[in-house]
Amino acid sequence: MIEFFFDCSSPWTYLAFHNIQPLAKELGAEIVWRPILVGGIFNTVNPSVYAQRETPVPLKARYMKKDLADWARSAGLSIKMPPTVFPVNSVKAMRGCIWLGKDMVPFATSVFEAYWGGDKDISQDAVLAEICSKVGIDAPKFFAGISEQGIKDQLKANTEEVVARGGFGSPTIFVNKTDMYFGNDRLPLIREALTRAKASAA
């Protein structure tokens, strides 16, 4: 089993979200999608991210932009880094993923594509309503749903859980509950872990 803790505001998560799905399908692994707020993680255990944004290392920043473009090309995705609005408040989108439950993947996919591919501000209700329309979600029900206290609490609980389990950003991925991986570039290692698990269960 794969647990995928994610926030749509992360570029590396955009790539990993796309890339892990065919991998899981190929190896017959179930993905449990766990929406989080990565800002909550940074505030709690990884505030160095903010310092890096304020005073970036120019050479490293330039390479990261190329690295993202290379990974996006490899995945067949378009990406604009940085988007016009960056960082973005993704709380409504991530609550939407919680509200949709097992049906969240088409919505989350559209949120990722709107923000990273289309440079749209996913914090705006109009953009979220447009995404709802695209994937066949009733927008008034969506906005009512994401305002429910239980949905807000679950997003907070997911965020606190990933920190408690050792996570420090998005995407944080677990194989069989305890084997943690971070980032899109760890997918070859996840493939190996799943293959080992499959072999030991045979």
XYZ file of C-alpha atoms in Angstrom:
202
model
C 0.000 0.000 0.000
C 1.122 3.549 -0.820
C 0.089 6.545 1.282
C 0.594 9.776 -0.622
C 0.513 12.914 1.546
C 0.225 15.905 -0.775
C -0.481 19.588 -1.258
C -1.307 20.874 -4.747
C 0.784 24.008 -4.135
C 4.054 22.051 -4.492
C 5.695 21.686 -7.929
C 7.474 18.442 -7.048
C 4.165 17.053 -5.808
C 2.573 17.900 -9.168
C 5.179 15.687 -10.819
C 5.015 12.872 -8.253
C 1.197 12.823 -8.253
C 1.274 12.277 -12.007
C 4.159 9.790 -12.027
C 3.162 7.555 -9.123
C -0.208 6.561 -10.582
C 1.081 4.436 -13.515
C 3.766 2.996 -11.218
C 1.183 1.868 -8.672
C -1.053 0.453 -11.397
C 1.814 -1.483 -12.934
C 2.765 -3.058 -9.593
C -0.795 -3.573 -8.350
C -0.383 -1.237 -5.367
C -3.273 0.714 -3.872
C -2.757 4.452 -3.357
C -4.363 6.107 -0.351
C -4.459 9.853 -1.065
C -3.849 12.027 2.025
C -4.373 15.776 1.459
C -2.338 18.077 3.729
C -1.325 21.728 4.081
C 2.397 21.937 3.461
C 2.536 25.414 5.020
C 1.442 23.833 8.293
C 4.371 21.430 8.053
C 6.844 24.216 7.307
C 5.550 26.261 10.232
C 5.898 23.286 12.577
C 9.109 21.507 11.613
C 10.705 23.020 8.495
C 10.790 26.851 8.660
C 14.099 26.882 6.745
C 12.004 26.760 3.551
C 10.926 30.365 4.164
C 14.521 31.512 4.664
C 15.553 29.847 1.391
C 12.757 31.663 -0.449
C 13.748 35.025 1.035
C 17.468 34.642 0.309
C 17.860 32.040 -2.436
C 21.260 30.842 -3.640
C 21.219 32.153 -7.248
C 23.054 29.182 -8.807
C 20.891 26.669 -6.946
C 17.674 28.542 -7.846
C 18.655 28.650 -11.504
C 19.387 24.929 -11.530
C 16.143 24.088 -9.700
C 14.188 25.828 -12.461
C 15.986 23.697 -15.077
C 15.542 20.555 -12.964
C 11.786 21.103 -12.725
C 11.559 21.734 -16.472
C 13.514 18.534 -17.178
C 11.294 16.438 -14.885
C 8.131 18.002 -16.338
C 9.307 17.236 -19.879
C 10.036 13.652 -18.834
C 6.501 13.324 -17.427
C 4.857 15.021 -20.420
C 3.608 17.897 -18.260
C 3.761 21.665 -18.720
C 4.985 23.699 -15.769
C 5.552 27.397 -15.077
C 7.974 28.107 -12.258
C 7.344 30.290 -10.459
C 3.633 30.803 -11.124
C 2.388 34.394 -11.040
C 1.010 33.767 -7.519
C 3.643 31.908 -5.497
C 3.380 30.660 -2.860
C -0.370 30.171 -3.123
C -2.992 29.570 -0.430
C -4.222 26.076 -1.303
C -6.413 25.532 1.771
C -9.744 25.542 -0.107
C -8.445 23.197 -2.801
C -7.038 20.782 -0.226
C -10.255 20.866 1.818
C -12.001 20.089 -1.461
C -9.863 16.980 -1.847
C -10.837 15.887 1.674
C -14.522 16.536 0.959
C -14.419 14.519 -2.267
C -12.767 11.539 -0.566
C -12.239 8.595 -2.930
C -13.405 10.766 -5.839
C -10.687 13.402 -5.341
C -8.217 12.373 -8.079
C -9.867 14.102 -11.102
C -10.329 17.269 -9.038
C -6.781 17.221 -7.646
C -5.416 16.558 -11.141
C -7.280 19.608 -12.462
C -6.082 21.761 -9.558
C -2.468 20.785 -10.237
C -2.870 21.455 -13.958
C -4.650 24.780 -13.418
C -1.944 26.074 -11.076
C 1.267 24.611 -12.478
C 0.288 24.259 -16.126
C -2.229 27.074 -16.525
C -0.813 29.660 -14.068
C -4.222 30.132 -12.427
C -4.609 31.296 -8.819
C -6.166 28.268 -7.101
C -6.911 30.294 -3.975
C -9.701 32.082 -5.874
C -13.285 30.805 -5.706
C -13.828 31.576 -9.399
C -10.911 29.322 -10.371
C -12.119 26.532 -8.086
C -15.644 26.862 -9.490
C -14.209 26.561 -13.002
C -12.340 23.396 -11.964
C -15.526 21.989 -10.406
C -17.393 22.590 -13.650
C -14.630 20.902 -15.644
C -14.735 17.692 -13.585
C -18.505 17.556 -13.004
C -18.714 18.746 -9.381
C -21.624 20.891 -8.189
C -19.837 24.111 -7.178
C -22.357 25.329 -4.527
C -22.209 21.896 -2.845
C -18.410 21.996 -3.051
C -18.143 25.376 -1.323
C -20.676 24.357 1.318
C -18.797 21.106 1.885
C -15.370 22.658 2.351
C -16.745 25.030 4.978
C -17.789 22.119 7.242
C -15.799 21.904 10.460
C -15.212 18.175 10.050
C -13.490 18.743 6.695
C -11.269 21.461 8.169
C -10.406 19.214 11.113
C -9.491 16.275 8.879
C -7.085 18.377 6.811
C -5.427 19.589 10.011
C -5.293 16.028 11.367
C -3.655 14.724 8.168
C -1.044 17.480 8.358
C -0.292 16.751 12.008
C -0.136 13.017 11.289
C 2.493 13.274 8.564
C 4.678 15.416 10.839
C 4.269 12.901 13.665
C 5.386 10.159 11.277
C 8.535 12.040 10.263
C 7.397 14.085 7.254
C 8.772 17.566 6.572
C 7.216 18.522 3.218
C 5.170 17.476 0.183
C 4.985 14.906 -1.230
C 5.649 12.528 1.633
C 5.067 8.948 0.591
C 4.881 5.827 2.742
C 5.096 2.238 1.537
C 3.351 -0.144 3.937
C 2.957 2.436 6.727
C 6.564 2.818 7.916
C 8.852 3.096 4.869
C 8.996 6.852 4.118
C 10.101 8.595 0.914
C 10.139 12.294 0.027
C 9.879 13.875 -3.397
C 9.311 12.991 -7.024
C 12.858 11.767 -7.605
C 12.446 8.956 -5.054
C 10.012 7.048 -7.269
C 12.687 4.570 -8.470
C 13.302 3.700 -4.807
C 9.555 3.351 -4.230
C 9.407 0.996 -7.209
C 12.124 -1.138 -5.600
C 10.360 -1.107 -2.222
C 7.062 -2.194 -3.774
C 8.791 -4.892 -5.794
C 10.503 -6.228 -2.660
C 7.223 -6.194 -0.739
C 5.473 -7.996 -3.555
C 8.202 -10.665 -3.682
C 8.160 -11.259 0.072
C 4.358 -11.628 0.028
C 4.452 -14.199 -2.792
